[in-house]
Coordinates of C-alpha atoms and ligand atoms in Angstrom, one line a residue:
M8 CA -19.0 19.1 13.6
S9 CA -17.5 15.9 12.6
Q10 CA -16.3 15.7 8.9
K11 CA -16.4 12.8 6.4
L12 CA -13.1 11.3 5.4
E13 CA -13.1 12.8 2.0
T14 CA -13.7 16.2 3.5
K15 CA -10.8 15.8 6.0
A16 CA -8.4 14.7 3.2
I17 CA -9.2 18.1 1.5
R18 CA -9.5 20.3 4.5
T19 CA -6.7 19.1 6.8
Q20 CA -3.9 21.8 6.5
M21 CA -0.8 22.8 8.4
E22 CA -0.9 26.3 9.9
R23 CA -1.0 29.0 7.2
S24 CA 1.9 31.5 7.0
Q25 CA 1.5 35.2 7.2
Y26 CA 0.7 35.3 3.5
M27 CA -2.6 33.4 4.1
E28 CA -2.1 31.0 1.2
H29 CA -5.2 29.0 0.3
S30 CA -3.3 25.8 -0.7
T31 CA -0.5 24.5 1.5
P32 CA 2.8 25.9 0.2
L33 CA 6.0 23.8 -0.3
H34 CA 8.2 24.0 2.7
L35 CA 11.7 23.4 1.1
T36 CA 13.8 23.8 4.1
S37 CA 16.2 21.5 5.7
S38 CA 16.0 23.0 9.1
F39 CA 14.0 25.4 11.3
V40 CA 15.0 28.4 13.4
F41 CA 14.5 29.3 17.0
E42 CA 13.8 32.6 18.9
D43 CA 16.2 31.7 21.8
A44 CA 18.0 29.1 23.7
E45 CA 15.1 28.2 25.8
E46 CA 12.9 27.6 22.7
M47 CA 15.5 25.4 21.3
R48 CA 16.0 23.4 24.5
A49 CA 12.2 22.8 24.7
A50 CA 11.9 21.7 21.2
F51 CA 14.8 19.1 21.6
A52 CA 13.3 17.9 24.8
E53 CA 10.1 17.4 23.0
E54 CA 8.2 19.5 25.4
K55 CA 6.5 21.2 22.5
E56 CA 5.6 19.7 19.1
R57 CA 7.7 21.7 16.7
N58 CA 9.7 21.2 13.4
I59 CA 13.5 21.0 14.1
Y60 CA 15.1 19.4 11.1
S61 CA 13.3 17.9 8.0
R62 CA 14.8 14.4 8.6
F63 CA 12.6 14.5 11.7
T64 CA 9.5 16.3 10.6
N65 CA 8.5 19.0 8.0
P66 CA 5.1 20.7 7.7
N67 CA 4.5 19.0 4.3
T68 CA 5.2 15.5 5.6
S69 CA 3.1 16.1 8.8
E70 CA 0.2 17.2 6.7
L71 CA 0.3 14.1 4.6
V72 CA 0.7 11.8 7.6
E73 CA -2.3 13.4 9.3
K74 CA -4.5 12.9 6.2
V75 CA -3.6 9.2 6.0
A76 CA -3.8 8.6 9.7
D77 CA -7.3 10.3 9.8
M78 CA -8.6 8.1 6.9
E79 CA -7.2 5.0 8.5
G80 CA -8.6 5.8 11.9
A81 CA -5.1 5.7 13.4
E82 CA -3.7 7.5 16.3
D83 CA -0.4 8.6 14.7
G84 CA 1.9 8.0 11.8
V85 CA 5.4 8.4 10.2
S86 CA 6.3 9.1 6.6
F87 CA 9.2 7.5 4.7
A88 CA 11.0 8.0 1.4
T89 CA 9.2 5.0 -0.2
G90 CA 6.8 2.2 0.7
M91 CA 9.7 -0.2 1.3
G92 CA 11.2 2.4 3.6
A93 CA 8.0 2.2 5.6
V94 CA 8.0 -1.6 5.5
F95 CA 11.6 -1.9 6.5
G96 CA 11.4 0.9 9.1
T97 CA 8.4 -0.8 10.8
F98 CA 10.2 -4.2 11.1
A99 CA 13.5 -2.6 12.2
A100 CA 11.9 -0.5 14.9
L101 CA 9.5 -3.1 16.3
L102 CA 11.7 -6.3 16.1
D103 CA 14.7 -7.4 18.1
S104 CA 17.3 -9.9 17.1
G105 CA 15.8 -13.5 17.7
D106 CA 12.1 -12.3 17.0
H107 CA 9.9 -14.2 14.6
I108 CA 7.3 -13.0 12.0
V109 CA 4.3 -15.0 10.7
S110 CA 3.5 -13.7 7.2
A111 CA 1.2 -14.4 4.3
R112 CA 3.2 -16.2 1.6
A113 CA 1.8 -13.8 -1.0
V114 CA 3.4 -10.5 -0.3
F115 CA 5.0 -7.7 -2.3
G116 CA 8.2 -8.9 -4.0
S117 CA 10.7 -6.7 -2.2
T118 CA 9.0 -7.5 1.1
H119 CA 9.6 -11.2 0.3
T120 CA 13.3 -10.3 -0.4
L121 CA 13.5 -8.5 3.0
F122 CA 12.1 -11.7 4.7
T123 CA 14.4 -14.1 2.9
K124 CA 17.7 -12.2 2.4
F125 CA 18.1 -9.3 4.9
L126 CA 16.1 -10.0 8.2
P127 CA 17.8 -13.3 8.7
K128 CA 21.1 -11.3 9.0
W129 CA 19.7 -10.0 12.3
N130 CA 18.4 -13.4 13.3
I131 CA 14.8 -12.5 12.4
E132 CA 13.0 -15.5 10.8
T133 CA 9.7 -15.6 9.0
T134 CA 7.3 -18.4 8.6
Y135 CA 4.6 -18.3 5.8
F136 CA 1.0 -19.2 5.7
D137 CA -0.9 -19.8 2.5
V138 CA -3.9 -17.5 2.0
E139 CA -6.2 -20.5 1.5
A140 CA -5.0 -22.0 4.9
I141 CA -5.3 -18.9 6.9
E142 CA -7.0 -20.8 9.7
T143 CA -3.8 -22.7 10.5
I144 CA -1.8 -19.6 11.5
E145 CA -2.1 -20.2 15.2
D146 CA -0.1 -23.4 14.6
L147 CA 2.8 -21.3 13.2
I148 CA 3.0 -19.0 16.2
Q149 CA 6.2 -19.6 18.3
P150 CA 7.2 -18.3 21.7
N151 CA 9.4 -15.6 19.9
T152 CA 6.7 -14.5 17.4
K153 CA 6.1 -10.8 17.6
I154 CA 4.4 -9.8 14.3
I155 CA 1.7 -11.1 12.0
Y156 CA 2.1 -9.6 8.6
A157 CA -0.2 -9.6 5.6
E158 CA -1.5 -7.6 2.5
S159 CA -5.2 -7.8 1.4
P160 CA -6.0 -7.9 -1.5
T161 CA -2.7 -9.7 -2.1
N162 CA -0.3 -8.8 -5.0
P163 CA -0.7 -10.0 -7.6
G164 CA -3.4 -12.6 -7.2
V165 CA -6.0 -10.4 -5.4
A166 CA -6.9 -13.0 -2.8
I167 CA -8.6 -11.5 0.3
L168 CA -7.4 -12.2 3.8
D169 CA -9.8 -12.2 6.7
L170 CA -8.6 -9.1 8.6
A171 CA -10.9 -9.6 11.6
F172 CA -9.7 -13.2 12.0
L173 CA -6.1 -12.0 11.9
G174 CA -7.0 -9.2 14.4
Q175 CA -8.4 -11.8 16.8
V176 CA -5.4 -14.1 16.6
A177 CA -3.1 -11.2 17.1
K178 CA -5.0 -10.1 20.2
K179 CA -5.3 -13.6 21.7
H180 CA -1.5 -14.1 21.4
N181 CA -0.5 -10.5 22.1
L182 CA 1.1 -10.0 18.7
I183 CA 1.3 -7.0 16.6
L184 CA -0.8 -7.1 13.5
V185 CA 0.8 -5.2 10.5
I186 CA -1.2 -4.9 7.4
D187 CA 0.2 -3.5 4.0
N188 CA -3.0 -1.7 2.8
C189 CA -1.5 -0.4 -0.3
F190 CA -3.8 -2.3 -2.8
A191 CA -7.0 -1.2 -1.0
T192 CA -6.0 2.5 -0.2
P193 CA -7.2 4.0 3.1
Y194 CA -10.4 5.0 1.3
L195 CA -11.7 1.5 0.6
Q196 CA -10.5 -0.4 3.6
Q197 CA -9.4 0.6 7.2
P198 CA -7.6 -2.5 8.7
I199 CA -7.5 -0.8 12.2
K200 CA -11.3 -1.3 12.5
F201 CA -10.6 -5.1 12.2
G202 CA -7.8 -5.2 14.8
A203 CA -4.7 -4.1 12.9
D204 CA -2.1 -2.3 15.1
I205 CA 0.0 -0.9 12.2
V206 CA -1.0 -0.1 8.6
I207 CA 1.5 0.5 5.9
H208 CA 1.1 2.4 2.5
S209 CA 3.3 2.7 -0.4
A210 CA 2.1 6.2 -1.2
T211 CA 3.7 5.7 -4.6
K212 CA 0.7 3.8 -5.8
L213 CA -2.9 5.1 -5.5
I214 CA -2.2 7.9 -3.1
D215 CA -0.1 9.6 -5.7
G216 CA -2.1 7.9 -8.4
Q217 CA -0.4 9.7 -11.2
G218 CA 2.9 7.9 -11.3
R219 CA 5.0 10.8 -10.3
V220 CA 6.6 10.3 -6.9
L221 CA 7.7 7.7 -4.4
G222 CA 6.6 7.8 -0.8
G223 CA 5.6 5.6 2.2
V224 CA 3.5 6.1 5.3
T225 CA 3.1 4.0 8.4
V226 CA 0.2 4.7 10.7
G227 CA -1.2 3.0 13.9
R228 CA -1.0 2.7 17.6
K229 CA 0.7 5.6 19.2
D230 CA 3.3 3.6 21.3
L231 CA 4.4 1.6 18.3
I232 CA 4.5 4.7 16.0
R233 CA 6.8 6.3 18.6
E234 CA 9.4 3.6 18.1
I235 CA 9.0 3.7 14.3
Y236 CA 9.3 7.4 14.3
L237 CA 12.5 7.3 16.4
F238 CA 14.0 4.7 13.9
A239 CA 13.0 6.9 10.9
R240 CA 14.2 10.2 12.3
N241 CA 17.7 8.6 13.1
T242 CA 18.2 6.5 10.0
G243 CA 17.4 8.9 7.2
S244 CA 14.8 7.5 4.8
A245 CA 12.9 10.8 5.2
L246 CA 10.2 11.7 2.6
S247 CA 11.2 14.9 0.8
P248 CA 8.9 17.8 1.3
F249 CA 8.3 18.1 -2.4
N250 CA 7.1 14.6 -2.6
A251 CA 5.0 15.0 0.6
W252 CA 3.5 18.2 -0.9
V253 CA 2.5 16.2 -4.1
L254 CA 1.1 13.3 -2.1
S255 CA -0.9 15.6 0.2
K256 CA -2.5 17.3 -2.7
S257 CA -3.2 13.8 -4.2
M258 CA -5.0 12.8 -1.0
E259 CA -7.6 15.6 -1.9
T260 CA -8.6 13.7 -5.0
L261 CA -8.1 10.2 -3.7
A262 CA -11.8 9.4 -3.1
V263 CA -13.0 10.6 -6.5
R264 CA -10.1 8.9 -8.4
V265 CA -10.5 5.6 -6.6
D266 CA -14.3 5.7 -7.2
R267 CA -13.7 5.9 -10.9
H268 CA -10.8 3.3 -10.8
C269 CA -13.1 0.8 -9.1
Q270 CA -16.2 1.5 -11.4
T271 CA -14.0 0.8 -14.5
A272 CA -12.2 -2.1 -13.0
L273 CA -15.5 -3.9 -12.3
T274 CA -16.7 -3.1 -15.9
I275 CA -13.4 -4.5 -17.3
A276 CA -13.4 -7.5 -15.0
T277 CA -16.9 -8.4 -16.1
F278 CA -15.9 -8.0 -19.7
L279 CA -12.8 -10.2 -19.4
E280 CA -14.8 -13.0 -17.6
S281 CA -17.1 -13.4 -20.7
H282 CA -14.1 -13.3 -23.1
P283 CA -13.5 -16.8 -24.8
K284 CA -9.7 -16.3 -24.8
V285 CA -9.6 -15.8 -21.0
N286 CA -9.3 -18.8 -18.7
W287 CA -10.1 -17.1 -15.4
V288 CA -10.4 -13.6 -13.9
K289 CA -10.0 -12.6 -10.4
Y290 CA -11.4 -9.3 -9.0
P291 CA -12.6 -9.0 -5.5
F292 CA -16.0 -7.6 -6.3
L293 CA -16.8 -10.2 -9.0
K294 CA -19.4 -12.7 -7.7
S295 CA -17.1 -15.5 -8.9
H296 CA -14.2 -14.4 -6.6
P297 CA -13.8 -17.2 -4.0
Q298 CA -13.9 -14.6 -1.2
Y299 CA -16.5 -12.3 -2.7
A300 CA -18.5 -12.2 0.6
L301 CA -15.4 -11.4 2.7
A302 CA -14.3 -8.7 0.1
K303 CA -17.7 -7.1 0.5
K304 CA -17.4 -7.2 4.3
Q305 CA -14.0 -5.5 4.5
M306 CA -13.8 -3.3 1.4
S307 CA -16.3 -0.6 0.2
Q308 CA -15.3 -1.3 -3.5
G309 CA -13.1 -3.9 -5.3
G310 CA -10.0 -1.8 -5.9
T311 CA -8.2 -1.2 -9.0
I312 CA -6.2 -4.5 -9.6
I313 CA -7.5 -7.4 -11.8
A314 CA -5.7 -10.6 -12.3
F315 CA -6.5 -12.9 -15.2
E316 CA -5.0 -15.7 -17.3
V317 CA -5.0 -15.8 -21.1
K318 CA -5.6 -19.2 -22.8
G319 CA -2.5 -20.8 -24.4
G320 CA 0.2 -20.3 -21.7
L321 CA 3.5 -18.3 -22.1
T322 CA 3.5 -18.0 -26.0
A323 CA -0.1 -16.6 -26.0
G324 CA 0.7 -14.4 -23.0
Q325 CA 3.8 -13.0 -24.8
R326 CA 1.7 -12.4 -28.0
F327 CA -0.9 -10.6 -25.9
F328 CA 1.7 -8.4 -24.3
D329 CA 3.3 -7.6 -27.7
S330 CA -0.1 -6.7 -29.2
I331 CA -1.0 -4.0 -26.5
K332 CA -1.0 -0.6 -28.1
L333 CA -2.6 2.0 -25.8
L334 CA -2.0 0.6 -22.3
S335 CA 1.4 0.7 -20.7
L336 CA 3.7 -2.3 -20.2
S337 CA 5.2 -1.5 -16.8
S338 CA 5.6 -2.9 -13.3
N339 CA 4.0 -0.1 -11.4
L340 CA 0.3 0.1 -10.3
G341 CA -2.1 2.5 -9.0
D342 CA -1.6 5.0 -11.8
S343 CA -4.1 7.1 -13.9
R344 CA -2.7 5.2 -16.9
T345 CA -3.8 1.5 -17.1
I346 CA -0.8 -0.8 -16.7
V347 CA -0.4 -4.3 -17.9
T348 CA 2.1 -6.5 -16.1
H349 CA 3.4 -10.0 -16.5
P350 CA 4.3 -11.0 -12.9
A351 CA 6.1 -14.3 -13.7
S352 CA 8.7 -12.6 -15.9
T353 CA 9.0 -9.3 -13.9
T354 CA 7.9 -8.4 -10.4
H355 CA 8.0 -12.0 -9.2
S356 CA 10.8 -13.4 -11.3
K357 CA 13.1 -13.7 -8.3
L358 CA 10.8 -16.3 -6.8
I359 CA 11.5 -19.9 -7.7
E360 CA 8.6 -21.4 -9.8
A361 CA 7.2 -23.5 -6.9
D362 CA 6.9 -20.3 -4.8
R363 CA 5.3 -18.5 -7.7
L364 CA 2.7 -21.2 -8.2
A365 CA 2.1 -21.3 -4.4
V366 CA 0.9 -17.8 -4.7
G367 CA -1.1 -18.4 -7.9
I368 CA 1.3 -16.8 -10.4
T369 CA 1.0 -18.9 -13.5
D370 CA 3.1 -18.2 -16.8
G371 CA -0.1 -16.9 -18.5
M372 CA -1.2 -14.6 -15.7
V373 CA -1.7 -10.9 -16.4
R374 CA -2.0 -8.2 -13.8
L375 CA -4.1 -5.2 -14.9
S376 CA -3.9 -1.9 -12.9
I377 CA -6.9 -0.1 -14.2
G378 CA -6.4 3.6 -14.7
L379 CA -8.6 6.6 -15.4
E380 CA -8.9 6.4 -19.2
H381 CA -12.4 5.9 -20.6
Y382 CA -13.4 2.2 -20.0
E383 CA -14.2 1.8 -23.7
D384 CA -10.6 2.6 -24.7
I385 CA -9.2 0.2 -22.2
Q386 CA -11.7 -2.5 -23.3
N387 CA -10.9 -1.9 -27.1
D388 CA -7.1 -2.3 -26.5
L389 CA -7.5 -5.5 -24.5
T390 CA -10.0 -6.7 -27.2
Q391 CA -7.6 -6.2 -30.2
A392 CA -4.7 -7.8 -28.1
L393 CA -6.8 -10.8 -27.1
D394 CA -7.8 -11.2 -30.8
K395 CA -4.1 -11.6 -31.8
I396 CA -3.5 -14.7 -29.6
Ligands
LIG428 C1 4.8 -1.0 -4.3 C2 4.5 -1.7 -3.1 C3 5.3 -1.6 -2.0 C4 6.6 -0.8 -2.0 O1 6.5 0.5 -2.2 P1 7.6 1.5 -2.9 O2 7.0 2.8 -2.7 O3 7.7 1.1 -4.3 O4 8.8 1.2 -2.1 C5 5.0 -2.3 -0.8 N1 3.8 -3.0 -0.8 C6 3.0 -3.2 -1.8 C7 1.7 -3.9 -1.7 C8 3.3 -2.5 -3.1 O5 2.5 -2.5 -4.1

């Protein structure tokens, strides 16, 4: 009998031990033992799937990966110590010196640093496309292009990229489409359905959802995952069993948490849109979002991130931040606690101003990561802070 995704995220479980525990125990062990020489030989020859050493696999990391891969509709997956471990591991495993990436300009700050500072060391260059000019990406493809890379919704401007279009272009030119699906979660959007070959998650965000641990997962096509797995297993950015155990338990509540996040986010976005001190609000499931129809096509709900601009520029923005009482001023996102971020002075401060503006980050822009508090308390704090500007 086939199971719904929410059920699988709860019921997928590694083999029970002789103690018949109900919840998966924490397997804090660096290595695993063998009965005899033959069993050990077969394990190293990969004739039988089996845990050898926790840098390679561990029951806790395998359980997490299986849950994320199931929800994404992926063949296989690999876990990493962090989301950036997953991003870097994917590029390092799939690209050779001289290869080329076509990427959306609006990507996570550290991914941007990877493109501009580190990948060029290995002669890997990146060409960017603007989200508004996505139809021009075929013009950017070179004979050495290997990967198309994008996030949707984007950070922090919550623009939506047409995943089916990216999938078609990748297929036509025989390229690997890699999507960072962190903002949508595997519950709201499954890029593989639209043609993605690889999907990356920073599990640190909504998969944990409670701001406790770091983690990353890459899932996708079996042949590509094999390469990424070999890179991961030999280079050491392994996810700790403890973090994997936390994250696998978190997967059990992902659907109910994200349902509430999205419900509150839509309420707060609607409230902000009608507030006289707010210039504009962007949230994928607001009818005023320029790509509302596309968001509805690819996502089942609008997600947890809202971008908006307060009237009065930098000074008003700073006064707004200084007046926040309940909500957290932090750079993280996807937490049970609502977080207010000022991208221009924090997460995206490394970008030059022209690059910031190109991805829609103005001085007065605020990013809200809506948490699980009662929506009235979130709204009250925003109201009193907006009143002060
Ligand atoms: C946070 C984040 C990452 C990096 O994840 P870490 O777990 O912090 O390393 C990558 N992509 C996106 C979209 C993110 O929000």
